[in-house]
Amino acid sequence: MKKCLLFFTLIFSSMVYAQDIQIIPQPQKVRAGNGSFAISSKTVIVSKDRKDKRSIDFFNHYLQQFYGFSLQVKNAASTNYISFQTKRFITKPANEGHYTLDVTPRRIVIDGDADVANFYAVQTLIQLLPVERKKTLSIPVVAVEDEPRFGYRGMHLDVGRHFFPVEFIKKYIDFIALHKMNTFHWHLTEDQGWRIEIKKYPNLTVKGAYRNGTIIGHYPGTGNTAQYYGGYYTQEQVKEVVRYAADRFITVIPEIEMPGHSSAAIAAYPQLSCFPDESTKHSPKCVWNGDSTGKQVQQTWGVFEDVYCAGKENTFHFLEDVLDEVMQLFPSKYIHIGGDECPKANWHRCPLCQQRMRDNNLKDEHALQSYFIQRIEKYLNSKGRQIIGWDEILEGGLAPNATVMSWRGEKGGIEAAQQKHTVVMTPGEWCYFDHSQVKNEDSVTIGGYTSVEKVYSYEPVPAQLSEQQSQLVWGAQGNVWTEYMNNVSKVEYMIFPRMSALSEVLWTNKENKNWNDFDKRLQTQFKRYDLWECNYSKAYLKK
Ligand code: ACM
Ligand code: ZN
C-alpha cells in the first residue's frame, strides 16, 4: 500500500486545521486544504451502485439521529453532492479497506477499492462533522487516503456474567463500526448464564439462562442480591444482530465455551458432567441464595471444576448439535470454542475420562483437553468452519488449523505464530477493558490497571517474531468481561476511551501514531461520546 500513497503530501491533521480534523483512528494520509463544504438537507448523495446502500444508509441514519435530517440519493448532480465510487481492486491492498475521501467546496468524492472501503470513508466523513447538533454542517476541505494496518480489529463482550438487551448489542456494534473495527466477539455461554436459544436443548435457556442470585461487590462479596437474574437471545434476535452487524461490515464471531466455564449448561443437563449426582460447588466465602443442592447456575465469579465430561460420547453429540444450530445462525467462518481455564480435577477422577485417555494413548489431562478441542475442530472443519480458541488450546498440542487468541500475555501468541498458526492478540496488560483505567476507580472493577495511554502504547506484533511469523498476527481485540459491569452505562464507561485508543493501534501504521496527537484528538472524541449520549471515563478529559 505504501507505494500507491506517494502522490499525497503527508501533513498531519494536528498541524493544519487542528480544530476541524480530529479523526480517530488517525488515517494514514491527511492533506488539509482551504475552505469548506457545507452539508445541508439540500445536499444530495450520488450513487449508481446498490452495493453502497449499506454505507449510505449508515450515513443518513447518523445524520438523522444526530442532526435531524437525511440526504436524498440521486444518479447524478453537478454541485453540492457527496459521490460514492468504487474503484474495484485496481490496487489490491493487503488488508481490505483502502479508500480516498476528497472534500472540495463544491463536492465530496468517496472512492474505495471495495464496498467496505466506502463504509470506512463514511466513518471518516462522520468524524469531519461538527460535534454539536446543527442544520448546516461544515466539512473542512481535505484529501484523505487510508487503509487499515491489521485485518482483525475486534471487540469482545461477555454477556454471560451480565446480560445486555439486543438494543445495547446493536449500540455496541455501532461503536465498533464508528471506530472502523470489523469483528464482534460475542461471548455467549458462561458458568453464570447460557445466553443463546438452542432449539434442540430448551433447558439451556429455561434453566441455564437464569441464576438465583449474584454476589454483591468484589469477590468473594459482601452478600448476595438474592434476585433471580438472567436472560437470553432468541434465534430470531441472534439473526437480527448478525444482520445488523453485516450491514456495518462487521463479522460476529460467537463463542461457545468448552470444556470449562460450562456450569450453566451442566445445570440444564447434568449428564454433561463427569459426576451428574454431585451438587454444584461454590466457595464457602461467598453467600449463596436459594437451593444449593443438585446442579446450579453459578452465582459467583471464578473458575469451576465441574466441566464437560470428555469421556462421554454424549458430550460430543450435545456440542455438535449445539454447534449445528450456531452455524445456522452465524455465517462467520470462525467459531470461538473457548478452551480457557478448564480445571482437570474432575477428569482426573472420572473413570470415563480416564478410559478415554487409555483408549487414545493420551499421557495426561492436558492431552485430553487437546483431544477434546481437536475433535471439535475436526467437526467444525468438516462443515467448512475454523476454530479460534484461548491460548490454553496450545497445552497438550494445538489443533491443526486453529487460530489462537493470546490472553495470558503475549507468550501464547508468540508460540502459536512460531508453530505457523494465525494469532489474535488480546494480552491482559493492554487489552483487558475490565481492568481499572484510573488508579482510584469510583466503582468496583476486577482490578488491574490499564490506562488509555497503556492501551495506546500497545504493539500487536511481538518483537520476538520473524518477518514471516509477524504476518500471522491477524490483529488484536479489546476484551470486556462483565463480572463487575451490571448495566450498559458501566460497559460504556469501561470501554471509552480505551476502545478509541485500540482502534488506532489496529488501524494506523506505527509511523503515523503519536500519543500527544491522539490525546489532542481525544478531546474532540469526548464531545462525540457526548453527542452519542454514551458514558465514558473522564480521566483524560481536559477541562
Ligand atoms: C479469559 O480471560 N479467561 C480468556
Ligand atoms: Zn469425565
XYZ file of C-alpha atoms and ligand atoms in Angstrom:
548
model
C 0.000 0.000 0.000
C 2.830 2.346 0.884
C 3.850 2.926 -2.754
C 0.429 3.813 -4.057
C 0.062 6.546 -1.462
C 3.059 8.553 -2.614
C 1.176 11.186 -4.559
C -0.243 12.541 -1.349
C 1.689 15.023 0.696
C 1.711 13.963 4.267
C 0.503 16.703 6.555
C -0.838 15.650 9.904
C -4.159 16.957 10.971
C -2.644 18.307 14.150
C -0.625 20.831 12.131
C -3.328 22.253 9.873
C -6.888 22.987 10.829
C -6.401 21.142 14.045
C -9.783 22.366 15.186
C -11.524 20.696 12.257
C -9.731 17.477 11.500
C -9.804 15.249 14.533
C -10.158 11.717 13.286
C -9.785 8.525 15.349
C -8.280 6.220 14.234
C -5.779 8.549 12.560
C -5.902 7.997 8.771
C -2.656 7.049 7.058
C -2.542 10.266 4.973
C -4.354 13.562 5.503
C -3.810 16.618 3.318
C -5.702 19.624 4.631
C -6.770 22.429 2.251
C -8.535 25.786 2.457
C -12.247 26.332 2.799
C -15.101 24.016 3.486
C -18.034 22.084 2.042
C -21.449 22.605 3.617
C -23.779 19.653 4.104
C -27.414 20.670 4.462
C -30.696 18.969 3.694
C -30.230 20.198 0.066
C -27.025 18.212 -0.411
C -27.550 15.010 -2.406
C -25.797 11.685 -2.417
C -24.765 10.430 -5.861
C -24.539 6.691 -6.188
C -25.160 4.296 -9.060
C -24.258 1.182 -7.166
C -26.764 -0.653 -4.979
C -23.798 -2.022 -3.071
C -23.216 1.362 -1.471
C -26.631 1.170 0.153
C -25.231 -0.037 3.478
C -22.770 2.854 3.680
C -25.322 5.431 2.570
C -27.955 4.129 4.973
C -25.457 4.307 7.844
C -24.534 7.887 6.958
C -28.130 9.013 6.537
C -29.142 7.323 9.753
C -26.315 9.108 11.575
C -27.346 12.470 10.108
C -30.973 11.865 11.028
C -30.192 10.705 14.536
C -27.787 13.473 15.484
C -28.645 16.417 13.199
C -32.290 15.815 12.355
C -32.127 15.458 8.555
C -31.007 12.985 5.915
C -29.977 13.250 2.242
C -31.652 12.191 -0.985
C -29.860 9.675 -3.203
C -29.636 10.504 -6.952
C -27.882 9.188 -10.061
C -26.122 12.451 -10.864
C -25.659 16.041 -9.682
C -23.475 18.977 -10.782
C -22.694 20.520 -7.401
C -23.443 20.179 -3.671
C -23.140 16.392 -3.692
C -21.405 13.501 -1.970
C -20.478 10.946 -4.581
C -19.748 7.267 -3.945
C -17.466 5.489 -6.375
C -15.818 2.099 -6.208
C -12.529 1.548 -7.963
C -12.738 -2.183 -7.591
C -9.393 -3.766 -6.884
C -7.258 -1.525 -9.071
C -4.629 -1.907 -6.394
C -5.378 -4.894 -4.218
C -4.393 -3.865 -0.708
C -3.008 -6.252 1.897
C -5.961 -5.517 4.134
C -9.315 -4.807 2.590
C -10.496 -1.263 3.117
C -8.390 1.139 1.053
C -10.259 4.386 0.240
C -9.822 8.020 -0.652
C -12.045 10.833 0.587
C -11.746 14.109 -1.266
C -13.548 17.195 0.022
C -13.679 20.426 -2.038
C -16.033 23.408 -1.537
C -18.293 22.039 -4.339
C -18.473 18.324 -3.595
C -17.214 15.308 -1.700
C -15.966 12.220 -3.520
C -15.571 8.869 -1.812
C -13.673 6.226 -3.710
C -12.875 2.811 -2.307
C -11.383 -0.430 -3.521
C -14.372 -2.337 -2.174
C -17.760 -1.669 -0.584
C -16.276 -1.979 2.877
C -13.722 0.695 1.965
C -16.526 3.141 1.154
C -18.013 2.310 4.545
C -14.721 3.295 6.202
C -14.699 6.513 4.175
C -18.149 7.247 5.600
C -16.766 6.796 9.111
C -14.066 9.342 8.324
C -16.654 11.730 6.881
C -18.740 11.323 10.047
C -15.726 12.407 12.073
C -15.432 15.567 9.984
C -18.957 16.578 11.020
C -19.349 19.122 13.808
C -19.779 17.600 17.243
C -22.752 19.845 18.019
C -26.232 19.468 16.552
C -26.603 21.976 13.646
C -28.650 22.437 10.451
C -25.683 23.208 8.183
C -22.672 21.010 8.686
C -19.342 22.461 7.662
C -16.794 19.904 6.457
C -13.178 21.108 6.049
C -11.560 20.790 2.624
C -9.308 17.788 2.911
C -7.908 14.820 0.999
C -7.600 11.577 2.914
C -6.044 8.344 1.705
C -6.337 5.487 4.064
C -6.423 1.774 4.768
C -6.134 -0.451 7.822
C -2.915 -1.890 9.204
C -4.484 -5.109 10.567
C -7.211 -7.342 9.154
C -8.744 -8.300 12.529
C -9.884 -5.350 14.622
C -12.114 -6.709 17.330
C -14.173 -6.020 20.414
C -15.432 -8.765 22.692
C -18.408 -8.665 25.049
C -19.214 -11.147 27.821
C -22.990 -11.421 28.104
C -22.768 -14.412 30.452
C -21.797 -12.716 33.700
C -24.290 -9.977 32.951
C -26.905 -9.898 30.241
C -27.455 -6.927 27.951
C -30.500 -6.347 25.754
C -30.410 -6.547 21.950
C -30.818 -2.770 21.771
C -27.467 -2.350 23.553
C -25.780 -5.073 21.488
C -26.712 -3.009 18.422
C -25.328 0.154 20.015
C -22.122 -1.742 20.801
C -21.923 -2.832 17.150
C -22.357 0.801 16.120
C -19.433 1.728 18.380
C -17.358 -0.935 16.608
C -18.363 0.438 13.204
C -17.680 4.052 14.177
C -14.110 3.024 15.049
C -13.540 1.207 11.730
C -13.278 -2.051 13.614
C -14.659 -5.177 11.975
C -15.226 -8.008 14.456
C -17.643 -8.515 17.336
C -16.676 -11.475 19.523
C -19.896 -12.415 21.315
C -19.139 -14.464 24.430
C -22.460 -16.287 24.751
C -22.012 -19.057 27.301
C -20.681 -18.945 30.837
C -20.884 -20.537 34.289
C -23.301 -17.772 35.308
C -25.618 -17.982 32.308
C -26.238 -19.574 28.898
C -27.438 -16.820 26.595
C -28.387 -18.310 23.218
C -31.542 -20.233 22.395
C -30.789 -23.752 21.175
C -33.993 -25.393 19.937
C -32.852 -28.967 20.495
C -31.924 -28.283 24.141
C -34.567 -25.954 25.627
C -33.257 -26.335 29.179
C -30.135 -24.427 28.195
C -32.216 -21.286 28.347
C -35.173 -22.394 30.510
C -32.768 -23.279 33.329
C -29.289 -22.298 32.191
C -30.061 -18.656 31.408
C -31.052 -17.762 34.979
C -29.397 -17.765 38.386
C -30.972 -17.356 41.818
C -28.707 -14.529 42.876
C -25.383 -12.783 42.414
C -22.681 -11.939 44.901
C -22.578 -8.284 45.929
C -19.358 -6.329 45.471
C -15.866 -7.578 44.834
C -15.268 -11.328 45.107
C -15.953 -13.071 47.470
C -18.536 -10.361 48.046
C -20.360 -8.920 50.999
C -23.606 -10.788 50.452
C -25.965 -11.893 47.687
C -28.528 -9.863 45.735
C -30.987 -12.733 46.245
C -32.537 -11.746 42.919
C -33.439 -14.147 40.136
C -31.308 -12.836 37.259
C -30.776 -13.688 33.620
C -31.949 -13.581 30.041
C -31.082 -14.941 26.649
C -31.207 -14.120 22.949
C -33.793 -15.945 20.855
C -32.637 -17.279 17.496
C -34.672 -14.551 15.815
C -32.820 -11.919 17.867
C -29.468 -13.509 17.044
C -30.313 -13.344 13.326
C -31.302 -9.701 13.745
C -27.964 -8.904 15.432
C -25.951 -10.753 12.783
C -27.808 -8.885 10.042
C -27.332 -5.560 11.821
C -23.601 -6.232 12.091
C -23.332 -7.333 8.439
C -24.953 -4.039 7.403
C -21.968 -2.409 9.122
C -19.383 -4.764 7.586
C -18.851 -6.413 10.961
C -18.444 -10.149 11.457
C -19.969 -11.614 14.589
C -17.885 -14.460 15.982
C -19.903 -16.449 18.516
C -18.131 -18.079 21.429
C -19.485 -21.343 22.779
C -17.200 -22.171 25.711
C -15.834 -25.675 26.174
C -14.721 -27.751 28.021
C -14.677 -25.325 31.000
C -16.909 -22.425 32.038
C -19.824 -24.788 31.454
C -21.692 -24.730 34.793
C -24.856 -23.242 33.251
C -25.046 -25.954 30.571
C -24.448 -28.602 33.236
C -27.178 -27.081 35.422
C -29.503 -27.538 32.438
C -28.255 -31.017 31.519
C -26.428 -32.642 34.475
C -25.376 -35.680 32.402
C -22.822 -33.442 30.658
C -20.806 -33.523 33.914
C -18.386 -36.291 34.893
C -20.395 -36.519 38.125
C -24.078 -35.732 37.492
C -25.068 -36.583 41.059
C -22.637 -34.225 42.760
C -24.029 -30.853 43.770
C -22.545 -27.696 42.295
C -19.667 -26.429 44.425
C -19.031 -22.842 45.314
C -16.584 -21.112 47.601
C -17.709 -21.098 51.263
C -16.520 -17.470 51.345
C -19.429 -16.477 49.052
C -23.051 -16.137 50.108
C -25.352 -18.392 48.087
C -29.068 -17.740 47.566
C -31.716 -20.433 47.325
C -31.322 -24.131 46.624
C -27.729 -25.265 46.751
C -28.386 -28.932 46.022
C -28.058 -30.548 42.602
C -26.600 -28.699 39.627
C -26.952 -24.910 39.796
C -26.088 -21.928 37.646
C -23.205 -20.179 39.416
C -23.880 -17.025 41.456
C -20.295 -16.033 41.925
C -17.207 -15.465 39.784
C -14.212 -17.678 39.192
C -13.113 -20.938 37.654
C -15.149 -24.033 38.496
C -14.207 -27.700 38.472
C -17.466 -29.061 37.066
C -16.730 -29.135 33.324
C -17.973 -31.138 30.329
C -17.044 -34.812 30.665
C -14.532 -35.673 27.958
C -15.153 -39.397 28.366
C -18.805 -39.468 27.300
C -19.777 -39.639 23.635
C -22.948 -37.787 24.576
C -20.931 -34.677 25.445
C -19.697 -34.519 21.866
C -23.138 -35.250 20.403
C -24.535 -32.411 22.507
C -21.831 -29.971 21.457
C -22.128 -30.925 17.792
C -25.886 -30.387 17.954
C -25.364 -27.002 19.608
C -22.739 -26.018 17.054
C -25.042 -27.114 14.197
C -27.602 -24.564 15.335
C -24.896 -21.958 15.968
C -23.556 -22.413 12.433
C -27.064 -21.933 11.052
C -27.221 -18.571 12.796
C -23.697 -17.248 12.288
C -22.193 -17.129 8.788
C -18.761 -16.341 10.282
C -16.003 -18.638 9.026
C -14.619 -18.607 12.575
C -16.335 -20.084 15.626
C -14.725 -19.438 19.024
C -14.746 -22.574 21.168
C -13.234 -21.066 24.326
C -10.756 -23.572 25.762
C -9.559 -21.391 28.657
C -9.458 -22.124 32.367
C -10.552 -25.757 32.340
C -9.582 -27.427 35.648
C -8.589 -31.050 35.173
C -9.518 -32.376 38.657
C -12.825 -33.952 37.601
C -11.292 -35.583 34.538
C -8.560 -36.973 36.786
C -11.032 -38.844 38.969
C -13.628 -39.692 36.285
C -13.490 -43.339 35.113
C -14.865 -42.448 31.676
C -12.327 -39.657 31.109
C -9.530 -41.977 32.250
C -10.800 -44.683 29.878
C -10.788 -42.146 27.032
C -7.163 -41.330 27.847
C -6.155 -45.015 27.804
C -8.041 -45.697 24.569
C -6.309 -42.811 22.828
C -2.844 -43.095 24.409
C -3.205 -39.650 25.990
C -0.490 -39.109 28.538
C -2.264 -36.624 30.804
C -5.372 -34.484 31.147
C -3.820 -31.695 29.070
C -3.601 -34.187 26.226
C -7.265 -34.996 26.914
C -8.147 -31.311 26.529
C -6.219 -31.290 23.267
C -8.177 -34.404 22.148
C -11.405 -32.566 23.046
C -10.538 -29.429 21.082
C -9.138 -31.337 18.101
C -12.286 -33.426 17.886
C -14.453 -30.297 17.869
C -12.119 -28.688 15.342
C -12.461 -31.677 13.034
C -16.237 -31.413 13.263
C -16.289 -27.690 12.519
C -13.722 -28.043 9.723
C -15.931 -30.727 8.146
C -18.664 -28.066 7.958
C -16.313 -25.540 6.381
C -15.624 -23.557 9.559
C -12.450 -22.767 11.503
C -11.912 -22.584 15.243
C -10.481 -19.834 17.398
C -9.550 -20.674 20.992
C -7.941 -19.005 24.012
C -4.234 -19.734 24.354
C -4.752 -22.757 26.657
C -5.520 -24.706 23.469
C -1.750 -24.793 22.968
C -1.422 -27.059 26.004
C -1.232 -30.727 25.097
C -0.846 -29.897 21.399
C -2.546 -27.350 19.156
C -5.387 -28.401 16.856
C -4.010 -28.359 13.288
C -5.954 -25.393 11.862
C -6.726 -23.393 14.990
C -6.322 -19.659 15.426
C -5.030 -18.750 18.885
C -6.305 -15.832 20.928
C -3.442 -14.864 23.216
C -4.729 -13.521 26.545
C -2.245 -14.644 29.208
C 0.291 -12.159 27.929
C 1.906 -12.415 24.511
C 3.527 -15.804 25.089
C 0.709 -17.901 23.626
C 0.578 -15.696 20.550
C 4.312 -15.954 20.023
C 4.267 -19.732 20.419
C 1.325 -20.135 18.065
C 2.898 -17.933 15.370
C 6.127 -19.904 15.716
C 4.019 -23.013 15.060
C 2.678 -21.269 11.917
C -0.785 -20.588 13.331
C -2.788 -17.412 12.940
C -2.979 -15.287 16.074
C -5.266 -12.651 17.538
C -3.599 -10.729 20.354
C -5.611 -9.854 23.474
C -2.975 -9.748 26.231
C -4.463 -8.657 29.555
C -1.962 -5.907 30.251
C -3.109 -3.848 27.246
C -6.388 -5.329 26.008
C -8.496 -6.146 29.092
C -11.037 -3.383 29.441
C -12.397 -4.881 32.661
C -9.272 -3.602 34.417
C -9.375 -0.245 36.187
C -8.452 2.624 33.890
C -7.528 5.051 36.652
C -5.731 4.296 39.910
C -8.744 5.154 42.076
C -11.815 3.932 40.216
C -15.069 5.205 41.681
C -16.791 1.845 41.172
C -15.782 -1.782 41.602
C -13.689 -3.403 38.865
C -11.973 -6.749 38.677
C -8.671 -4.982 39.460
C -5.537 -4.414 37.403
C -4.674 -1.083 35.844
C -4.841 -0.424 32.116
C -4.896 3.274 31.303
C -5.866 4.618 27.887
C -2.219 5.584 27.411
C -1.202 1.995 28.088
C -3.705 0.716 25.526
C -2.392 3.258 23.026
C 1.166 2.068 23.587
C 0.309 -1.485 22.547
C 2.161 -3.015 19.612
C 0.336 -6.180 18.485
C 3.326 -7.721 16.698
C 5.688 -9.125 19.350
C 9.331 -8.183 18.778
C 10.404 -11.829 19.020
C 8.643 -12.804 15.799
C 10.420 -13.032 12.454
C 9.073 -11.056 9.487
C 7.297 -14.161 8.233
C 5.830 -15.049 11.632
C 4.665 -11.431 12.079
C 2.367 -11.889 9.096
C 0.436 -14.408 11.194
C -0.577 -11.721 13.680
C -4.026 -11.063 12.296
C -4.782 -8.237 14.708
C -5.972 -7.649 18.260
C -9.087 -7.227 20.337
C -10.374 -5.495 23.446
C -11.932 -7.912 25.931
C -14.869 -6.865 28.076
C -15.579 -9.348 30.866
C -18.612 -8.206 32.764
C -18.437 -9.606 36.304
C -18.380 -6.009 37.549
C -20.492 -4.391 34.806
C -24.146 -4.959 35.557
C -25.560 -2.176 33.395
C -24.887 -0.722 29.947
C -23.667 2.597 31.277
C -20.868 0.811 33.137
C -19.904 -1.071 29.968
C -19.665 2.248 28.113
C -17.607 3.726 30.928
C -15.184 0.806 30.790
C -14.728 0.774 27.006
C -14.387 4.525 26.463
C -11.949 5.966 25.721
C -9.835 2.775 25.703
C -11.617 1.335 22.678
C -10.822 4.518 20.734
C -7.129 4.055 21.585
C -7.221 0.411 20.495
C -8.880 1.329 17.206
C -5.856 3.459 16.363
C -3.442 0.689 17.431
C -5.158 -1.583 14.927
C -5.852 0.781 12.067
C -2.985 3.254 11.926
C 0.522 2.402 10.774
C 3.126 2.680 13.502
C 4.828 5.697 11.918
C 1.547 7.653 11.907
C 0.769 7.000 15.579
C 1.601 9.624 18.164
C 0.279 9.740 21.745
C 0.355 13.543 22.131
C -1.530 13.968 18.891
C -4.031 11.263 19.896
C -4.517 12.931 23.265
C -5.487 16.174 21.447
C -7.891 14.371 19.119
C -9.350 12.544 22.111
C -10.714 15.871 23.403
C -12.978 16.028 20.326
C -13.770 12.332 20.692
C -15.125 13.066 24.189
C -17.559 15.509 22.558
C -18.594 12.746 20.138
C -19.303 10.439 23.074
C -21.487 13.253 24.440
C -23.258 13.532 21.090
C -23.851 9.761 21.112
C -25.159 10.152 24.681
C -22.863 7.494 25.996
C -20.887 7.217 29.176
C -17.075 7.312 29.336
C -14.206 7.729 31.740
C -13.392 11.418 32.055
C -9.925 10.851 33.486
C -8.298 12.213 30.304
C -10.836 14.962 29.628
C -9.066 18.330 29.765
C -11.413 20.787 31.432
C -10.002 -15.317 29.793
O -9.848 -14.150 30.174
N -10.303 -16.267 30.657
C -9.871 -15.686 28.414
Zn -15.500 -37.432 32.691
